[in-house]
XYZ file of C-alpha atoms in Angstrom:
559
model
C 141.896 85.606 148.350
C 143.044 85.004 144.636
C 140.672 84.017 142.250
C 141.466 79.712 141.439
C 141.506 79.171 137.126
C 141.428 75.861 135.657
C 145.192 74.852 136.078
C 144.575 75.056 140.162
C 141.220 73.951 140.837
C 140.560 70.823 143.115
C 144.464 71.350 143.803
C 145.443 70.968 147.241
C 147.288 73.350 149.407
C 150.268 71.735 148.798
C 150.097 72.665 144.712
C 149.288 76.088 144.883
C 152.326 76.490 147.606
C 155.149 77.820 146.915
C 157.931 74.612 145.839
C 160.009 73.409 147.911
C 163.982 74.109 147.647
C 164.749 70.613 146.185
C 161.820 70.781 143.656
C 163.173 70.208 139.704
C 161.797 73.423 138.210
C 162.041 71.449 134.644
C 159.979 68.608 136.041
C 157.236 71.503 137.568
C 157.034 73.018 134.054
C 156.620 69.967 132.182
C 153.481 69.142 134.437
C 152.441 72.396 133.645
C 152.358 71.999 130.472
C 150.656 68.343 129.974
C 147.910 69.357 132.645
C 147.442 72.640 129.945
C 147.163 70.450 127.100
C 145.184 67.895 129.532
C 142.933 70.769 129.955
C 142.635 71.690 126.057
C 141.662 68.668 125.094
C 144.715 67.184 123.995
C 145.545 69.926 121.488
C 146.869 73.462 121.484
C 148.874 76.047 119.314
C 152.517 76.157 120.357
C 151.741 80.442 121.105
C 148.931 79.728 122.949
C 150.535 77.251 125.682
C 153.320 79.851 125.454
C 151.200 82.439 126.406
C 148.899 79.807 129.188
C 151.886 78.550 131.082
C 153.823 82.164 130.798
C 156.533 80.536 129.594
C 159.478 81.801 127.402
C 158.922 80.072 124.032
C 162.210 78.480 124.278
C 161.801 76.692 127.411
C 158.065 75.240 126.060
C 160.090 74.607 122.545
C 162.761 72.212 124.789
C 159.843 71.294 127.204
C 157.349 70.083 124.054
C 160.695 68.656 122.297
C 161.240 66.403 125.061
C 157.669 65.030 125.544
C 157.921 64.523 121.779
C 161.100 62.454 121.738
C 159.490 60.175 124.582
C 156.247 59.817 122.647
C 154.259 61.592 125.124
C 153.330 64.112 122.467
C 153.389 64.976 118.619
C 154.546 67.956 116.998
C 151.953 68.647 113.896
C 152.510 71.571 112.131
C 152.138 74.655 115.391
C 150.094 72.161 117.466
C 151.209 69.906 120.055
C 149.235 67.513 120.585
C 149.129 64.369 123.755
C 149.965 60.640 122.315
C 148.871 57.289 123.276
C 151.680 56.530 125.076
C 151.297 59.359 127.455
C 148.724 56.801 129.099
C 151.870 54.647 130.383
C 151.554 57.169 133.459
C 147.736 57.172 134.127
C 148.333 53.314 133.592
C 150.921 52.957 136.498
C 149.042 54.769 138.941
C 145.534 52.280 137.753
C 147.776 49.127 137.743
C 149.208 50.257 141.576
C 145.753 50.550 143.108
C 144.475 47.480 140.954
C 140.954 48.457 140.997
C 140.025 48.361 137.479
C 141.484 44.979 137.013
C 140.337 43.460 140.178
C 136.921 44.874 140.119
C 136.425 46.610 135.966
C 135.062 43.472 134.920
C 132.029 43.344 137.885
C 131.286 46.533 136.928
C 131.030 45.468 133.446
C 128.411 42.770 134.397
C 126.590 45.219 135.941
C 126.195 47.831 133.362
C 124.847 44.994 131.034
C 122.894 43.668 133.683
C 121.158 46.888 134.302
C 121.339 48.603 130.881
C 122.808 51.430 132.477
C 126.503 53.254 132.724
C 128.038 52.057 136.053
C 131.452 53.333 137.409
C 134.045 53.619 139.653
C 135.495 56.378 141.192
C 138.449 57.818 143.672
C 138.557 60.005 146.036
C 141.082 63.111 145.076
C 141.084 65.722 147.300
C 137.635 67.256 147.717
C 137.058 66.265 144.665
C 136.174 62.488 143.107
C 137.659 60.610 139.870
C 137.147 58.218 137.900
C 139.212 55.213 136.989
C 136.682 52.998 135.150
C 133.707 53.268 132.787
C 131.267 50.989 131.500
C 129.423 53.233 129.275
C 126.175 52.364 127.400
C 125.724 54.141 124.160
C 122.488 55.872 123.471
C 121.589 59.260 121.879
C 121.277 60.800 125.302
C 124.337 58.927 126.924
C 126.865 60.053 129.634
C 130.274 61.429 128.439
C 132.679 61.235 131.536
C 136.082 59.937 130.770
C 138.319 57.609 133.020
C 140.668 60.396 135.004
C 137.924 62.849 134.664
C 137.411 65.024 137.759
C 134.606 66.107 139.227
C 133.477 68.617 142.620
C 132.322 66.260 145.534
C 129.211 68.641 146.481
C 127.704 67.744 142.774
C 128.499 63.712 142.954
C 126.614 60.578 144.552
C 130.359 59.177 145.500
C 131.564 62.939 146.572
C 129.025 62.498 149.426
C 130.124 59.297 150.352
C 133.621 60.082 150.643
C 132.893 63.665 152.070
C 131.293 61.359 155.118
C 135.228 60.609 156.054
C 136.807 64.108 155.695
C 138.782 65.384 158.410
C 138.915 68.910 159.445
C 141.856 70.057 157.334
C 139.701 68.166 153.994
C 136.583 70.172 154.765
C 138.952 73.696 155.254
C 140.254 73.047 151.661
C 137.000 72.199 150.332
C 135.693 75.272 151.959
C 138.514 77.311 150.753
C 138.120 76.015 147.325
C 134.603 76.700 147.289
C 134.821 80.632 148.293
C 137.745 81.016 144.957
C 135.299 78.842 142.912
C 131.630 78.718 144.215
C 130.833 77.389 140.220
C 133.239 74.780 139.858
C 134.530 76.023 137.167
C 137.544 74.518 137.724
C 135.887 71.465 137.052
C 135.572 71.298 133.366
C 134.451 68.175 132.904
C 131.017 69.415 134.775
C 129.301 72.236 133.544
C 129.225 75.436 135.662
C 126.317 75.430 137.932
C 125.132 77.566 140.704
C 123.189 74.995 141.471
C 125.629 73.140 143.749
C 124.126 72.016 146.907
C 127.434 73.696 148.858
C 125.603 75.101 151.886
C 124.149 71.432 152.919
C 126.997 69.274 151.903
C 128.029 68.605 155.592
C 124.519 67.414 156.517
C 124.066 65.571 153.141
C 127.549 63.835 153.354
C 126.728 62.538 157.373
C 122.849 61.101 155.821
C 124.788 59.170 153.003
C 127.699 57.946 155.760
C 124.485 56.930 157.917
C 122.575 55.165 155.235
C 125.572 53.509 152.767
C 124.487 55.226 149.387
C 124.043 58.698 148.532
C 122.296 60.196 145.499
C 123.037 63.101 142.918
C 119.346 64.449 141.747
C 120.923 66.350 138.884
C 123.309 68.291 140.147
C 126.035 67.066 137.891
C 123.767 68.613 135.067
C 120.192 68.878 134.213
C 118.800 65.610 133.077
C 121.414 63.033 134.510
C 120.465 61.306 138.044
C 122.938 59.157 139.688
C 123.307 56.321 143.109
C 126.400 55.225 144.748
C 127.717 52.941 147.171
C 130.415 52.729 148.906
C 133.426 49.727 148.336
C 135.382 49.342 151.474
C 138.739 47.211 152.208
C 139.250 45.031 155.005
C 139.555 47.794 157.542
C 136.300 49.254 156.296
C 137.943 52.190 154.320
C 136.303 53.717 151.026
C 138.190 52.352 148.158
C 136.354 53.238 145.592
C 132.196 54.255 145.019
C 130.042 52.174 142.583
C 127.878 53.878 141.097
C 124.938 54.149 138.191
C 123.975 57.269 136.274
C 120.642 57.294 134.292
C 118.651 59.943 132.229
C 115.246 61.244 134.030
C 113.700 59.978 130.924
C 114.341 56.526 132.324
C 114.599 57.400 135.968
C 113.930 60.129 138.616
C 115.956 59.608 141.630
C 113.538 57.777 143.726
C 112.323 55.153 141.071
C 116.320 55.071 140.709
C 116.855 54.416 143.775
C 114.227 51.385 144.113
C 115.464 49.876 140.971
C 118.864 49.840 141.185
C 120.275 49.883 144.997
C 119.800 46.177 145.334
C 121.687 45.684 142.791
C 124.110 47.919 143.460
C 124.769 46.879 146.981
C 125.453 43.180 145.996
C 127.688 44.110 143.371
C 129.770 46.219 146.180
C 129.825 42.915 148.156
C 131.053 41.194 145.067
C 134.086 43.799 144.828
C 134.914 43.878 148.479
C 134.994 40.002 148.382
C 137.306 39.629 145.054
C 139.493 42.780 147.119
C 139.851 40.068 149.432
C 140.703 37.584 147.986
C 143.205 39.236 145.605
C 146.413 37.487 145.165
C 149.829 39.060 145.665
C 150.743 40.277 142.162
C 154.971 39.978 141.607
C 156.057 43.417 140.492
C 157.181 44.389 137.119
C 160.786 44.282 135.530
C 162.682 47.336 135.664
C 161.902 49.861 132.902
C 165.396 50.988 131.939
C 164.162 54.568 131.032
C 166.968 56.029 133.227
C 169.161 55.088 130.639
C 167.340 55.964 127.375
C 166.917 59.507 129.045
C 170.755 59.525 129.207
C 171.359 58.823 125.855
C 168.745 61.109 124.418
C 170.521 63.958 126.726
C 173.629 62.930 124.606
C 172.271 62.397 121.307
C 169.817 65.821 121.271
C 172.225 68.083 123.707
C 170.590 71.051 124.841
C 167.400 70.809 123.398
C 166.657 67.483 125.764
C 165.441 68.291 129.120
C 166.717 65.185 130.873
C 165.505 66.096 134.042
C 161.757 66.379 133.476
C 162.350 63.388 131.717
C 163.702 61.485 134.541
C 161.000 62.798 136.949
C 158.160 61.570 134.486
C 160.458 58.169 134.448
C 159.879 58.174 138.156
C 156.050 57.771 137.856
C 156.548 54.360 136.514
C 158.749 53.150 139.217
C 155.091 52.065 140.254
C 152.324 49.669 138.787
C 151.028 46.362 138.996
C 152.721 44.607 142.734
C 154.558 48.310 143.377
C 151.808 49.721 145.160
C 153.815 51.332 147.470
C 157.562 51.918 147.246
C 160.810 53.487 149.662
C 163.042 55.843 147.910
C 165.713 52.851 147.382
C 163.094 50.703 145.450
C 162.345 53.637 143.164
C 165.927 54.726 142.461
C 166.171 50.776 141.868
C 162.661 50.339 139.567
C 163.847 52.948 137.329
C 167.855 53.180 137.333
C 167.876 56.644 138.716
C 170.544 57.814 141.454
C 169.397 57.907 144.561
C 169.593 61.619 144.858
C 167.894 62.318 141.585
C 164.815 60.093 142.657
C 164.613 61.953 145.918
C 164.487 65.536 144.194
C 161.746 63.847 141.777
C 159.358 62.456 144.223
C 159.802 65.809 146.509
C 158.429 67.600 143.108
C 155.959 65.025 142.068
C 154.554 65.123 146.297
C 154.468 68.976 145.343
C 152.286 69.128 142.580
C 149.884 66.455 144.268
C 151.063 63.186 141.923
C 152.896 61.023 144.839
C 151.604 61.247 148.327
C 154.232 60.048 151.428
C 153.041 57.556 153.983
C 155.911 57.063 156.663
C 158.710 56.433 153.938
C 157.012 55.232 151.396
C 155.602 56.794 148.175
C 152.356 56.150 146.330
C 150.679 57.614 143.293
C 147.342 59.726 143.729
C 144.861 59.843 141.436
C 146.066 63.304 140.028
C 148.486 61.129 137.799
C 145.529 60.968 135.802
C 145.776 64.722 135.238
C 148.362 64.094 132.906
C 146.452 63.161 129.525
C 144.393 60.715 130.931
C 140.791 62.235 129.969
C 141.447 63.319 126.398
C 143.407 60.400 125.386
C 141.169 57.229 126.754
C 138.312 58.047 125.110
C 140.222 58.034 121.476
C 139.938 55.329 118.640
C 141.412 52.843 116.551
C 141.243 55.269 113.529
C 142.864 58.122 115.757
C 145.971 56.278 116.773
C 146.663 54.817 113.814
C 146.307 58.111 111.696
C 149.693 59.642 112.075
C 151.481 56.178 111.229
C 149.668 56.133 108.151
C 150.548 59.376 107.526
C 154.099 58.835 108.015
C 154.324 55.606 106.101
C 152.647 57.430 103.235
C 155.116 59.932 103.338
C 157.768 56.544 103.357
C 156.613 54.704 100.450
C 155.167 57.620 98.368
C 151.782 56.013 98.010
C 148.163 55.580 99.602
C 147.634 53.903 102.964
C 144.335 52.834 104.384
C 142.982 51.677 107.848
C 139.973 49.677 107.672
C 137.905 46.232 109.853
C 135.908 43.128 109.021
C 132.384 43.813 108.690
C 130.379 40.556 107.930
C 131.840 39.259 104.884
C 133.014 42.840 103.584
C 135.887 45.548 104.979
C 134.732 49.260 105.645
C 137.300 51.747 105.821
C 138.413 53.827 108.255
C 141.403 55.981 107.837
C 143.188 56.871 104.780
C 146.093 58.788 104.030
C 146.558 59.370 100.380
C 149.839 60.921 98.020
C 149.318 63.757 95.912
C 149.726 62.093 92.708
C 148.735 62.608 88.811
C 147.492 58.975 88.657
C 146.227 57.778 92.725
C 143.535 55.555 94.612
C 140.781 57.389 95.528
C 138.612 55.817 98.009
C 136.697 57.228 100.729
C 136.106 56.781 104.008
C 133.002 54.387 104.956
C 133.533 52.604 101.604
C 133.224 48.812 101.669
C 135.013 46.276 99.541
C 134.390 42.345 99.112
C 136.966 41.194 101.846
C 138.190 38.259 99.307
C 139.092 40.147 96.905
C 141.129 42.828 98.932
C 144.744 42.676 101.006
C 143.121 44.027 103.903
C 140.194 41.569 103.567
C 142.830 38.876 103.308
C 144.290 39.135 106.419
C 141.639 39.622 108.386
C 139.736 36.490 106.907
C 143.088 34.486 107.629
C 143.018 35.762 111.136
C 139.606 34.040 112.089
C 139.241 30.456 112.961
C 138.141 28.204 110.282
C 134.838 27.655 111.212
C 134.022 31.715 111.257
C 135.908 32.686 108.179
C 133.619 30.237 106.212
C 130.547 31.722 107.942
C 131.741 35.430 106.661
C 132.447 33.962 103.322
C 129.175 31.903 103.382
C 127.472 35.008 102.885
C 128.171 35.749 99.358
C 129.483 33.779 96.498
C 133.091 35.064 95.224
C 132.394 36.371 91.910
C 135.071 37.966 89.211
C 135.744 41.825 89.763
C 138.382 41.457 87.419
C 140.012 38.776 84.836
C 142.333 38.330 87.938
C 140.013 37.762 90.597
C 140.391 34.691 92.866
C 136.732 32.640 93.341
C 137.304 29.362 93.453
C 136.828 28.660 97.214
C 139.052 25.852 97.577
C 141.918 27.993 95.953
C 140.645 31.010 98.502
C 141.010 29.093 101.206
C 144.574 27.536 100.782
C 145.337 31.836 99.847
C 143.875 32.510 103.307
C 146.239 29.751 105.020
C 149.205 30.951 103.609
C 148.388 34.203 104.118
C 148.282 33.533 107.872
C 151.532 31.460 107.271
C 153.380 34.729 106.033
C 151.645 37.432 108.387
C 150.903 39.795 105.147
C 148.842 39.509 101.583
C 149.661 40.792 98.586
C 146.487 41.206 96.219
C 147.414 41.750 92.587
C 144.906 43.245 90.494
C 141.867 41.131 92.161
C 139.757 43.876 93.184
C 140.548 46.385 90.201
C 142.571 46.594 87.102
C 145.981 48.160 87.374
C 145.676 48.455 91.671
C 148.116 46.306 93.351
C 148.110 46.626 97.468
C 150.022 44.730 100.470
C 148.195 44.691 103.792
C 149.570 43.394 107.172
C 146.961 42.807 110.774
C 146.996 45.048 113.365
C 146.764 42.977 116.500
C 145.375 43.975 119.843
C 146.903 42.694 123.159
C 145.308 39.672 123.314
C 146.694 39.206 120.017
C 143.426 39.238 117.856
C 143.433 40.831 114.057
C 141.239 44.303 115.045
C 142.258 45.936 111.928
C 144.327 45.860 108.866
C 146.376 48.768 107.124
C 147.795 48.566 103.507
C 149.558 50.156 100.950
C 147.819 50.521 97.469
C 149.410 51.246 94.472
C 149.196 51.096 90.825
C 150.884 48.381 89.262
C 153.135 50.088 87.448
C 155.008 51.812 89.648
C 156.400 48.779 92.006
C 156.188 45.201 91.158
C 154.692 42.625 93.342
C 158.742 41.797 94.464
C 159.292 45.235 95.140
C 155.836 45.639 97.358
C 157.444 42.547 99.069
C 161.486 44.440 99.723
C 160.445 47.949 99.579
C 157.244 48.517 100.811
C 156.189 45.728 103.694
C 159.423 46.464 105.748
C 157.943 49.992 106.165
C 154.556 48.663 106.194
C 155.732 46.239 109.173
C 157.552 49.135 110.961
C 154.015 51.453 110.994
C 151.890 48.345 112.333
C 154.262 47.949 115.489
C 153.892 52.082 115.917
C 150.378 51.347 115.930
C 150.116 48.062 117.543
C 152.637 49.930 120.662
C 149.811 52.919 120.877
C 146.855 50.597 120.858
C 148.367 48.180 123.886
C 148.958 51.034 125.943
C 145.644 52.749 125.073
C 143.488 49.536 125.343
C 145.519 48.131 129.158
C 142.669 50.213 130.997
C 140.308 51.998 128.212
C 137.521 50.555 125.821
C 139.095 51.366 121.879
C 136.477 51.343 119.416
C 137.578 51.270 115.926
C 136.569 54.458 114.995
């Protein structure tokens, strides 16, 4: 029997199969190469995913060129690298089985409840993943990403799933096993030989018998773990529940005793609000069938319109499109008929869609494709290649940074190679009144907070041209949230002029603010107004489309 690497592991038979006739050999390579990258981290030399997919370099040239033109990755310098809106596909497949939005925010309660990282996880193949994390952080804390997969034998919820496996489940997993008796197809555990294989059968019927199972550190040394089981109206495993903890804090039995209670009533809580769900109306059609056209028209050649219709295909589904027929998803996304067929036949090939009578759903493999790397990024990360490329615009310094108390810290910076330039470094904090950034996210707040952050310290004179009157400040601040930027001339230093504009998250909150500094002699405060804020406005809706898709099912710190 061949040997399994990382690009097959947990794969079922259908993947490693040969394709079927109708299969779109374009679409099949593009997988290949976002499950590589997937696999890399997010990040790899344009040679070395030549040389990892066995590729000619021209075909991952067009294949990386297309993912790049539909945002789903970046071209920086010989690295590709995956981009935020990659998620949009890991996002359809969460928003079609609704279980982080219907039952994320129980789970939330939980963790906080319990002081302890709580998730929930899929079944996917013999193998379990996760689709949401509430994560505490601590020096010793747990580092699983949503999308992350993981080998059923070393799992709490692998047990309880593995309780349900037919015959042909347990022949894969047993197959799977004798190619990979380490897991180390499984890189988001580390190799163990320590993987409780030869009793899962018996351990997977005691956890079916009793409702929970446990994991005694067989993830990896250290980590102990109890799940339950949340079940639909039929009494089918949706999803497990379950707690992880450090032996520092828990063995498995004190685990066990402290946190089952709690852990069954929180199940309860889930299977109720499954319930009870409302029908949810489905989504608009995404019109992607036609951008793909006229990139094929605009680019020629180098556009591979055909894995980029099959990616389209993937979010045919999503929130009240749990479940589609071919018509509905040649409909959803504007594809023939034909071409949607060929797609989904692919996709069903390389595990993403799985047929039930004549309809199609996503699987949790979807999540294959970028998921990991990219939901556990940050505010700073997403934004840094917009500042970047509005430096490169304007021909001056750009900065990231957030409100801290009555002060802003920043947290990304791009500067110019110039003779004369603003040098500031990361971490550095300002006096938020005196500063663009500041500005706008003082402006943001309601009145009542912004006069609590500026309560803190009295406004003082940083330079002859420094605002500190707090009436004037004020009426600054309301005007400033009037015009949706501020322009700070001199107030913070001599000679440095900047313009700063929000960055707003989807519920429409100031998170952040990014500016342009300058000194004052190169652009006038008019000019910072008709040169530089139009290209200032154009990075904040870059970063502002990243950070909605990023944020719809992940946690985004700001850096």
């Amino acid at each position: 029997m061949p040997s399994i690497d990382d690009s097959t592991a947990g794969a079922s038979a259908s993947e490693t199969a040969e394709a079927p006739p109708e299969a779109v050999t374009p679409l099949l390579r593009g997988i290949g190469v976002l499950r590589r990258l997937t696999g890399a981290g997010g990040r790899m030399p344009v040679g070395e995913l030549e040389r990892a997919t066995g590729l000619a370099r021209s075909t991952v040239d067009r294949i990386t060129g297309t993912l790049a033109r539909m945002g789903y990755v970046r071209i920086e310098g010989r690295d590709v690298v995956l981009a935020p809106p990659l998620l949009e596909l890991g996002n359809a497949y969460l928003a079609s089985v609704r279980l982080p939005g219907l039952l994320g925010g129980l789970a939330d309660a939980l963790a906080d409840e319990l002081d302890e990282s709580v998730s929930l996880a899929v079944a996917d193949g013999d193998g379990i993943r996760f689709v949401h994390q509430a994560t505490r952080r601590r020096a010793m804390s747990v580092s699983f990403r949503i999308g992350d997969l993981l080998p059923a034998e070393r799992t709490a919820p692998g047990l309880l799933f593995a309780s349900a496996w037919d015959a042909v489940r347990w022949a894969e997993w047993r197959q799977r096993r004798a190619a990979d008796p380490a897991g180390r197809g499984f890189p988001a555990a580390p190799p163990s030989g320590r993987t409780g294989a030869v009793d899962l059968a018996e351990r997977a019927a005691e956890a079916g018998r009793l409702g929970w199972a446990l994991d005694d550190q067989l993830v990896e040394p250290g980590l102990v773990a109890i799940a339950v089981p949340v079940r639909d109206g039929d009494g089918r495993i949706v999803c497990a529940l379950s707690t992880v903890s450090h032996t520092s804090r828990h063995d498995a039995d004190s685990l066990r005793a402290a946190l089952l209670p709690r852990l069954r009533d929180s199940a309860g809580a889930m299977e109720k609000a499954l319930r009870e769900a409302p029908a949810e109306e489905p989504a608009a059609p995404s019109g992607l069938a036609a951008w793909t056209s006229e990139s094929k028209q605009e680019l020629g050649r180098e556009f591979v319109e055909s894995l980029a219709r099959g990616l389209t295909v993937l979010t045919a589904f999503g929130t009240g499109r749990a479940a589609l027929p071919l018509t509905a998803v040649a409909e959803a996304t504007g594809l023939a008929r034909a071409t949607a067929r060929r797609a989904l036949i692919t996709l069903e090939h390389v595990g993403c869609v799985a047929v039930e009578g004549r309809e199609f759903r996503l699987t949790p493999r979807v999540l294959d494709l970028g998921f990991p790397p990219l939901s556990r990024t940050t505010l700073t990360r997403i934004a840094q290649p917009h500042l970047a490329d509005l430096a490169e615009r304007v021909r001056e310094s750009t900065s990231l940074a957030v409100l801290v108390g009555d002060e802003v810290q920043y947290t990304g910076r791009v500067e110019t190679s110039r003779i004369m330039n603003v040098h500031i470094t990361l971490g550095t904090r300002f006096p938020a009144y005196a500063t663009s950034m500041g500005r706008v996210l003082l402006a943001d707040l309601p009145p009542q907070e912004r006069a609590a952050r500026l309560a803190g310290a009295e406004p003082r004179a940083l330079t002859p041209y420094t605002v500190t009157d707090r009436a004037e400040l004020g009426a600054l601040l309301d005007g400033v949230a009037r015009a949706g930027y501020a322009l700070v001339d001199q107030e913070l230093e001599e000679g440095l002029r900047s313009i700063a504009m929000p960055v707003r998250d989807g519920a429409g909150r100031a998170v952040a603010a990014v500016n342009v500094a300058l000194h004052a002699s190169r652009r006038s405060p008019e000019e910072c107004v008709t040169e530089v804020l139009p290209e200032l406005a154009a990075a904040i809706a870059g970063i502002e489309a990243d950070l909605h898709v990023t944020e719809r099912f992940c946690r985004v710190p700001a850096y």
